Amino acid sequence: MLSEVLLVSAPGKVILHGEHAVVHGKVALAVALNLRTFLRLQPHSNGKVDLSLPNIGIKWAWDVARLQLLDTSFLEQGDVTTPTPELVEKLKEVAGLPDDCAVTESLAVLAFLYLYLSICRKQRALPSLDIVVWSELPHGAGLGSSAAYSVCLAAALLTVCEEIPNPLKDGDCVNRWTKEDLELINKWAFQGERVIHGNPSGVDNAVSTWGGALRYQQGKISSLKRPPALQILLTNTKVPRNTRTLVAGVRNRLLKFPEIVAPLLTSIDAISLECERVLGEMGEAPAPEQYLVLEELIDMNQHHLNALGVGHASLDQLCQVTRARGLHSKLTGAGGGGCGLTLLKPGLEQPEVEATKQALTSCGFDCWETSIGAPGVSIHSATSLDSRVQQALDGL
Ligand code: PMV
């Protein structure tokens, strides 16, 4: 087992195009969002496993000796075990969660225990570890925060147990794992996601692992080659929405008006494909005309999503505020509130970006300037000079 401190980060995700249409078999494009979750793992020798999640105020500690005595035969079904409902029930007993434990807290703890016990059980003795996970992502906003959490845990635990090598070489500030190692990280992270979500599509953990941009359709996920890193404003309207209800609403509209709604879904599919084509051509030196196409696609999709019934007054307001400044926005994810994204063209002056952020903030929204097409799960030097990692560490 490794004895050094590991510092890992993984990105969140946004859907660029194809939300809702994907439920009906169409293509969606999901991109890595450079708002990241960070994890610091310190092996220690105090016989404890400590888990701290400062964003949600969690601090848990277990005695390794007690965990060691547990009958974990329920995990022994092959290399990457699947968390069945019975297994999750067993984990609840192991975790000793109080009855009044909040849902987010208990799911985060269960996913951790599941990954820790499953990945580390091949060690002669379970390791004593101190793990802190913190995030720039708001949780419950459809930005893949739980997937980024599972990806960080899988990457750090597999590395500390030497199931995959630490790719960080002397003098590196940051590095990434090989394709084979990323595949293993993604497999385990998907199981963590299953503990948290039951039956997820797997796209969130795939984006968080691989980074960049992914296309997904009917369970098939593939990476786009060399997508450009695009600057965006990501806005959280903070209007709560329920994905299940919104998805059901679109289905009802499709049943009620098939001749009207089916062509909308086909058109959204064509928007995703056109966007994929343009992103593929943008490479490292995007042309202004390509940005104009991306903006038109954003506008058309936003209108379609409104026609599907998943718009919201807060999202209209977001589009109007940015439109007044010559910028183009669409909702991202389920709609009905939640988040929207605004494309920032290169050459846009910083004061203009700041003024737009200010205008959105004064609507009561949270707003981040960030990029999409960001790198997937990465390992950082613990003495990293990266100011963002340093700042986060200082804040702990
Ligand atoms: O819940 P969110 O914001 O991650 O968005 C879900 C995307 C939908 O296409 C609406 C639903 C789905 O399962 O793909």
XYZ file of N, CA and C in Angstrom, residues 147-338:
576
model
N -21.369 12.015 -9.034
C -20.462 11.236 -9.892
C -19.024 11.681 -9.665
N -18.799 12.993 -9.560
C -17.432 13.485 -9.331
C -16.904 12.953 -7.995
N -17.793 12.849 -6.991
C -17.437 12.299 -5.682
C -17.027 10.825 -5.826
N -17.848 10.043 -6.532
C -17.545 8.612 -6.706
C -16.267 8.419 -7.512
N -16.054 9.255 -8.522
C -14.854 9.129 -9.360
C -13.609 9.431 -8.522
N -13.655 10.501 -7.715
C -12.505 10.830 -6.857
C -12.204 9.685 -5.893
N -13.263 9.144 -5.261
C -13.057 8.047 -4.297
C -12.454 6.830 -4.982
N -13.017 6.445 -6.139
C -12.527 5.257 -6.839
C -11.061 5.448 -7.225
N -10.726 6.619 -7.783
C -9.355 6.867 -8.241
C -8.381 6.822 -7.065
N -8.733 7.476 -5.952
C -7.812 7.550 -4.816
C -7.654 6.182 -4.150
N -8.761 5.446 -3.969
C -8.676 4.145 -3.283
C -7.934 3.117 -4.145
N -8.201 3.115 -5.450
C -7.478 2.176 -6.329
C -5.983 2.496 -6.330
N -5.639 3.795 -6.257
C -4.226 4.179 -6.278
C -3.544 3.829 -4.960
N -4.186 4.154 -3.834
C -3.538 3.885 -2.540
C -3.350 2.372 -2.351
N -4.266 1.571 -2.903
C -4.151 0.109 -2.782
C -3.268 -0.484 -3.876
N -2.684 0.367 -4.700
C -1.788 -0.062 -5.792
C -2.454 -1.000 -6.803
N -3.772 -0.844 -6.938
C -4.481 -1.564 -8.014
C -4.172 -0.887 -9.343
N -3.903 0.426 -9.267
C -3.447 1.177 -10.448
C -2.261 2.025 -9.982
N -1.281 2.287 -10.862
C -0.120 3.063 -10.403
C -0.435 4.553 -10.256
N 0.334 5.200 -9.387
C 0.217 6.659 -9.265
C 0.937 7.278 -10.462
N 0.201 7.989 -11.339
C 0.844 8.497 -12.558
C 1.684 9.756 -12.334
N 1.671 10.281 -11.099
C 2.382 11.537 -10.828
C 3.888 11.269 -10.723
N 4.664 11.934 -11.601
C 6.122 11.758 -11.568
C 6.748 12.954 -10.860
N 8.002 12.784 -10.426
C 8.711 13.883 -9.752
C 8.626 15.154 -10.583
N 8.256 16.234 -9.949
C 8.232 17.515 -10.660
C 6.901 17.804 -11.346
N 6.012 16.784 -11.462
C 4.683 17.034 -12.056
C 3.809 17.814 -11.077
N 3.037 18.748 -11.610
C 2.020 19.395 -10.765
C 0.727 18.604 -10.841
N 0.463 18.073 -12.044
C -0.790 17.343 -12.261
C -0.547 16.293 -13.332
N -1.244 15.176 -13.241
C -1.140 14.161 -14.288
C -2.429 13.328 -14.309
N -2.536 12.445 -15.333
C -3.736 11.612 -15.463
C -3.333 10.149 -15.621
N -4.278 9.258 -15.412
C -4.008 7.832 -15.513
C -4.105 7.374 -16.974
N -3.648 6.145 -17.250
C -3.743 5.601 -18.612
C -5.194 5.220 -18.903
N -5.459 4.944 -20.177
C -6.817 4.592 -20.616
C -7.337 3.374 -19.823
N -6.490 2.354 -19.656
C -6.927 1.128 -18.954
C -7.262 1.452 -17.491
N -6.410 2.275 -16.869
C -6.655 2.624 -15.464
C -7.933 3.464 -15.334
N -8.147 4.353 -16.313
C -9.368 5.174 -16.273
C -10.605 4.291 -16.428
N -10.476 3.245 -17.241
C -11.619 2.340 -17.405
C -11.995 1.686 -16.073
N -10.954 1.292 -15.306
C -11.222 0.668 -14.008
C -11.825 1.702 -13.031
N -11.274 2.915 -13.041
C -11.822 3.982 -12.181
C -13.300 4.177 -12.516
N -13.603 4.255 -13.820
C -14.976 4.504 -14.251
C -15.917 3.382 -13.830
N -15.448 2.133 -13.922
C -16.283 0.985 -13.526
C -16.663 1.078 -12.055
N -15.649 1.359 -11.226
C -15.931 1.459 -9.784
C -16.791 2.676 -9.477
N -16.503 3.795 -10.144
C -17.285 5.014 -9.883
C -18.752 4.778 -10.244
N -18.995 4.022 -11.292
C -20.374 3.712 -11.690
C -21.081 2.951 -10.568
N -20.351 2.040 -9.906
C -20.959 1.293 -8.797
C -21.269 2.247 -7.626
N -20.362 3.205 -7.388
C -20.635 4.216 -6.353
C -21.894 5.003 -6.695
N -22.036 5.372 -7.971
C -23.225 6.090 -8.444
C -24.491 5.250 -8.251
N -24.341 3.928 -8.427
C -25.517 3.058 -8.256
C -25.949 3.027 -6.793
N -24.981 3.092 -5.876
C -25.352 3.143 -4.456
C -26.165 4.426 -4.224
N -25.732 5.525 -4.849
C -26.378 6.813 -4.594
C -27.695 6.956 -5.367
N -27.717 6.544 -6.636
C -28.884 6.833 -7.492
C -29.722 5.629 -7.876
N -29.302 4.426 -7.527
C -30.089 3.237 -7.896
C -29.812 2.778 -9.310
N -30.306 3.568 -10.294
C -30.183 3.092 -11.680
C -29.746 4.217 -12.613
N -28.527 4.744 -12.419
C -28.102 5.883 -13.242
C -27.714 5.441 -14.655
N -27.653 6.407 -15.588
C -27.306 6.053 -16.977
C -25.819 5.762 -17.120
N -25.004 6.276 -16.210
C -23.556 6.066 -16.303
C -22.853 7.192 -17.033
N -23.628 8.151 -17.538
C -22.980 9.202 -18.319
C -22.236 10.191 -17.418
N -22.788 10.476 -16.237
C -22.134 11.456 -15.356
C -20.747 10.975 -14.928
N -20.645 9.694 -14.509
C -19.322 9.205 -14.085
C -18.381 9.092 -15.280
N -18.937 8.789 -16.470
C -18.075 8.696 -17.665
C -17.489 10.076 -17.993
N -18.313 11.114 -17.950
C -17.803 12.471 -18.251
C -16.764 12.869 -17.204
N -17.044 12.559 -15.941
C -16.140 12.961 -14.864
C -14.807 12.208 -14.964
N -14.852 10.972 -15.431
C -13.623 10.184 -15.577
C -12.821 10.641 -16.800
N -13.497 10.702 -17.945
C -12.766 10.944 -19.204
C -12.562 12.425 -19.486
N -13.466 13.272 -18.980
C -13.388 14.702 -19.279
C -13.790 14.968 -20.720
N -13.551 16.203 -21.205
C -13.860 16.548 -22.596
C -15.346 16.541 -22.874
N -15.740 15.931 -23.979
C -17.152 15.880 -24.372
C -17.510 14.453 -24.754
N -18.704 14.028 -24.362
C -19.163 12.680 -24.677
C -20.501 12.750 -25.389
N -20.703 11.801 -26.284
C -22.007 11.663 -26.924
C -22.641 10.426 -26.299
N -23.908 10.497 -25.956
C -24.545 9.260 -25.508
C -25.930 9.101 -26.106
N -26.220 7.855 -26.397
C -27.485 7.511 -27.036
C -27.802 6.070 -26.683
N -28.960 5.863 -26.121
C -29.441 4.509 -25.774
C -28.368 3.676 -25.077
N -27.759 4.280 -24.058
C -26.785 3.547 -23.242
C -25.392 3.480 -23.850
N -25.225 3.915 -25.088
C -23.883 3.876 -25.707
C -23.193 5.211 -25.505
N -21.963 5.145 -24.961
C -21.237 6.373 -24.649
C -19.937 6.391 -25.438
N -19.663 7.485 -26.140
C -18.359 7.580 -26.826
C -17.807 8.997 -26.679
N -16.465 9.093 -26.713
C -15.813 10.407 -26.522
C -15.697 11.137 -27.845
N -15.881 12.454 -27.820
C -15.612 13.266 -29.008
C -14.117 13.495 -29.080
N -13.579 13.437 -30.297
C -12.131 13.636 -30.430
C -11.810 15.118 -30.339
N -10.817 15.464 -29.568
C -10.270 16.813 -29.423
C -11.338 17.914 -29.362
N -12.270 17.868 -28.403
C -13.234 18.970 -28.319
C -12.537 20.229 -27.799
N -12.942 21.419 -28.241
C -12.310 22.636 -27.725
C -12.780 22.900 -26.291
N -11.951 23.588 -25.485
C -12.409 24.003 -24.147
C -13.128 25.333 -24.337
N -14.439 25.352 -24.152
C -15.219 26.568 -24.381
C -15.470 27.276 -23.058
N -15.358 28.603 -23.069
C -15.667 29.372 -21.860
C -17.178 29.566 -21.773
N -17.723 29.393 -20.603
C -19.171 29.615 -20.417
C -19.432 30.354 -19.103
N -20.647 30.887 -19.019
C -21.168 31.257 -17.694
C -22.146 30.155 -17.353
N -22.034 29.624 -16.165
C -22.995 28.640 -15.696
C -23.836 29.325 -14.629
N -25.141 29.314 -14.829
C -26.017 30.023 -13.896
C -26.977 29.047 -13.238
N -27.042 29.108 -11.922
C -28.017 28.305 -11.190
C -29.148 29.240 -10.769
N -30.328 29.028 -11.343
C -31.461 29.916 -11.004
C -31.922 29.648 -9.564
N -31.494 28.532 -9.021
C -31.855 28.076 -7.668
C -33.346 27.737 -7.540
N -34.058 27.730 -8.697
C -35.461 27.305 -8.658
C -35.459 25.775 -8.613
N -36.028 25.184 -7.550
C -35.980 23.724 -7.450
C -36.821 23.070 -8.537
N -36.350 21.955 -9.040
C -37.110 21.239 -10.064
C -37.020 19.764 -9.806
N -37.982 19.059 -10.375
C -38.010 17.617 -10.181
C -37.867 16.950 -11.549
N -36.717 16.309 -11.760
C -36.409 15.726 -13.082
C -37.501 14.743 -13.510
N -37.926 13.903 -12.554
C -38.916 12.863 -12.875
C -40.211 13.489 -13.421
N -40.692 14.554 -12.736
C -41.945 15.199 -13.145
C -41.781 15.836 -14.523
N -40.626 16.477 -14.754
C -40.404 17.142 -16.038
C -40.312 16.121 -17.181
N -39.640 15.018 -16.921
C -39.529 13.963 -17.945
C -40.929 13.409 -18.251
N -41.749 13.221 -17.198
C -43.119 12.707 -17.397
C -43.955 13.717 -18.187
N -43.729 15.000 -17.940
C -44.465 16.055 -18.659
C -44.181 16.004 -20.155
N -42.931 15.792 -20.516
C -42.568 15.711 -21.945
C -43.224 14.471 -22.563
N -43.213 13.366 -21.818
C -43.817 12.132 -22.338
C -45.314 12.343 -22.593
N -45.983 13.016 -21.656
C -47.423 13.271 -21.832
C -47.678 14.147 -23.050
N -46.836 15.164 -23.244
C -47.028 16.060 -24.385
C -46.807 15.295 -25.703
N -45.851 14.373 -25.655
C -45.569 13.565 -26.857
C -46.764 12.663 -27.172
N -47.384 12.110 -26.108
C -48.547 11.240 -26.325
C -49.745 12.040 -26.826
N -49.878 13.263 -26.300
C -51.038 14.102 -26.633
C -50.908 14.674 -28.049
N -49.693 15.105 -28.412
C -49.483 15.766 -29.715
C -48.311 15.100 -30.467
N -48.451 13.825 -30.810
C -47.286 13.141 -31.418
C -46.777 13.822 -32.684
N -47.679 14.329 -33.487
C -47.266 14.937 -34.769
C -46.482 16.219 -34.549
N -46.723 16.849 -33.414
C -46.042 18.122 -33.128
C -44.747 17.882 -32.359
N -44.814 17.001 -31.359
C -43.675 16.859 -30.437
C -42.573 15.956 -31.015
N -42.947 14.903 -31.737
C -41.905 14.013 -32.297
C -40.945 14.785 -33.206
N -41.446 15.685 -34.088
C -40.491 16.456 -34.900
C -39.577 17.363 -34.068
N -40.089 17.834 -32.923
C -39.227 18.658 -32.054
C -38.045 17.817 -31.558
N -38.346 16.568 -31.165
C -37.283 15.684 -30.661
C -36.289 15.345 -31.780
N -36.832 15.155 -32.982
C -35.952 14.871 -34.128
C -35.067 16.080 -34.411
N -35.639 17.258 -34.279
C -34.869 18.484 -34.526
C -33.780 18.665 -33.458
N -34.100 18.344 -32.202
C -33.083 18.442 -31.136
C -31.945 17.466 -31.427
N -32.315 16.284 -31.919
C -31.304 15.292 -32.297
C -30.359 15.887 -33.358
N -30.957 16.559 -34.349
C -30.151 17.151 -35.433
C -29.261 18.273 -34.877
N -29.765 18.991 -33.876
C -28.960 20.057 -33.240
C -27.732 19.432 -32.565
N -27.952 18.328 -31.834
C -26.825 17.659 -31.154
C -25.792 17.201 -32.181
N -26.278 16.624 -33.279
C -25.343 16.109 -34.296
C -24.565 17.246 -34.958
N -25.266 18.358 -35.223
C -24.596 19.506 -35.843
C -23.559 20.088 -34.876
N -23.928 20.148 -33.603
C -22.995 20.665 -32.594
C -21.765 19.758 -32.518
N -22.000 18.464 -32.525
C -20.886 17.503 -32.482
C -19.949 17.730 -33.672
N -20.547 17.955 -34.855
C -19.743 18.162 -36.066
C -18.893 19.432 -35.918
N -19.539 20.512 -35.459
C -18.820 21.792 -35.341
C -17.705 21.678 -34.293
N -18.018 21.062 -33.151
C -16.982 20.914 -32.103
C -15.786 20.140 -32.642
N -16.081 19.109 -33.444
C -15.022 18.284 -34.036
C -14.141 19.093 -34.969
N -14.724 20.110 -35.601
C -13.953 20.921 -36.562
C -13.230 22.088 -35.896
N -13.669 22.432 -34.684
C -13.112 23.644 -34.044
C -11.640 23.480 -33.654
N -11.307 22.279 -33.163
C -9.926 21.990 -32.793
C -9.356 23.046 -31.857
N -8.095 23.353 -32.068
C -7.442 24.291 -31.152
C -7.561 25.742 -31.593
N -7.974 25.970 -32.834
C -8.089 27.358 -33.312
C -9.490 27.605 -33.868
N -10.468 27.749 -32.946
C -11.843 27.932 -33.415
C -12.019 29.258 -34.173
N -12.858 29.231 -35.208
C -13.102 30.439 -36.017
C -14.370 31.128 -35.502
N -14.456 32.464 -35.670
C -15.645 33.193 -35.192
C -16.942 32.636 -35.776
N -16.914 32.189 -37.056
C -18.161 31.668 -37.670
C -18.637 30.418 -36.938
N -17.668 29.643 -36.408
C -18.069 28.425 -35.696
C -18.792 28.777 -34.394
N -18.340 29.856 -33.745
C -19.054 30.319 -32.543
C -20.469 30.769 -32.899
N -20.600 31.430 -34.083
C -21.935 31.878 -34.490
C -22.867 30.679 -34.669
N -22.348 29.593 -35.220
C -23.181 28.387 -35.391
C -23.572 27.851 -34.009
N -22.597 27.767 -33.096
C -22.907 27.252 -31.745
C -23.998 28.097 -31.087
N -23.929 29.421 -31.299
C -24.943 30.308 -30.700
C -26.325 30.058 -31.296
N -26.365 29.885 -32.617
C -27.675 29.616 -33.254
C -28.267 28.315 -32.741
N -27.397 27.308 -32.578
C -27.878 26.002 -32.090
C -28.437 26.149 -30.675
N -27.751 26.951 -29.862
C -28.221 27.181 -28.480
C -29.610 27.823 -28.514
N -29.783 28.853 -29.354
C -31.079 29.549 -29.417
C -32.195 28.612 -29.877
N -31.897 27.846 -30.939
C -32.959 26.962 -31.466
C -33.346 25.919 -30.422
N -32.349 25.340 -29.749
C -32.670 24.296 -28.773
C -33.465 24.877 -27.601
N -33.099 26.070 -27.173
C -33.827 26.685 -26.058
C -35.309 26.855 -26.419
N -35.582 27.267 -27.670
C -36.984 27.401 -28.099
C -37.682 26.037 -28.112
N -36.980 25.022 -28.596
C -37.575 23.678 -28.622
C -37.895 23.197 -27.205
N -36.945 23.438 -26.290
C -37.158 22.983 -24.910
C -38.354 23.699 -24.297
N -38.516 24.985 -24.642
C -39.709 25.708 -24.186
C -40.961 25.063 -24.764
N -40.898 24.695 -26.041
C -42.061 24.068 -26.690
C -42.372 22.697 -26.080
N -41.350 22.058 -25.529
C -41.592 20.764 -24.852
C -42.211 20.967 -23.466
N -42.192 22.213 -22.996
C -42.810 22.509 -21.700
C -41.864 22.447 -20.522
N -40.555 22.503 -20.773
C -39.620 22.405 -19.650
C -38.903 23.738 -19.364
N -39.458 24.811 -19.929
C -38.902 26.138 -19.625
C -39.360 26.604 -18.256
N -38.960 27.817 -17.908
C -39.401 28.411 -16.643
C -39.131 29.910 -16.728
N -39.941 30.703 -16.006
C -39.772 32.166 -16.044
C -38.334 32.567 -15.676
N -37.731 31.840 -14.723
C -36.363 32.192 -14.310
C -35.378 31.967 -15.460
N -35.631 30.928 -16.259
C -34.743 30.638 -17.403
C -34.971 31.659 -18.510
N -36.240 32.109 -18.684
C -36.521 33.185 -19.655
C -35.747 34.429 -19.257
N -35.763 34.706 -17.955
C -35.071 35.897 -17.457
C -33.558 35.797 -17.733
N -33.004 34.611 -17.474
C -31.577 34.374 -17.746
C -31.267 34.629 -19.229
N -32.134 34.113 -20.110
C -31.905 34.292 -21.559
C -32.009 35.768 -21.941
N -32.992 36.474 -21.346
C -33.168 37.901 -21.690
C -31.968 38.732 -21.230
N -31.540 38.499 -19.997
C -30.424 39.283 -19.440
C -29.168 39.109 -20.303
N -28.908 37.880 -20.731
C -27.685 37.637 -21.510
C -27.879 38.115 -22.954
N -29.113 37.961 -23.477
C -29.417 38.398 -24.855
C -29.185 39.900 -24.989
N -29.557 40.637 -23.939
C -29.386 42.099 -23.956
C -27.910 42.461 -24.092
N -27.031 41.526 -23.767
C -25.583 41.765 -23.895
C -24.988 40.996 -25.071
N -25.853 40.541 -25.957
C -25.383 39.857 -27.172
C -24.907 38.430 -26.919
N -25.340 37.848 -25.783
C -24.893 36.481 -25.459
C -26.074 35.505 -25.547
N -25.771 34.244 -25.777
C -26.811 33.246 -26.048
C -26.804 32.166 -24.966
N -28.003 31.847 -24.470
C -28.112 30.914 -23.339
C -29.175 29.862 -23.592
N -29.016 28.738 -22.926
C -30.068 27.715 -22.902
C -30.076 27.035 -21.533
N -31.190 26.395 -21.231
C -31.212 25.623 -19.998
C -30.312 24.416 -20.177
N -29.854 23.837 -19.102
C -29.084 22.596 -19.207
C -29.607 21.617 -18.159
N -29.832 20.368 -18.576
C -30.396 19.386 -17.645
C -31.903 19.339 -17.791
N -32.574 19.115 -16.683
C -34.010 18.856 -16.733
C -34.857 20.086 -17.043
N -34.358 21.307 -16.754
C -35.157 22.519 -16.967
C -36.119 22.769 -15.807
N -37.190 23.566 -16.077
C -38.151 23.886 -15.019
C -37.516 24.677 -13.887
N -36.452 25.427 -14.190
C -35.606 26.094 -13.177
C -34.225 25.485 -13.317
N -33.566 25.210 -12.211
C -32.232 24.576 -12.297
C -31.217 25.472 -12.982
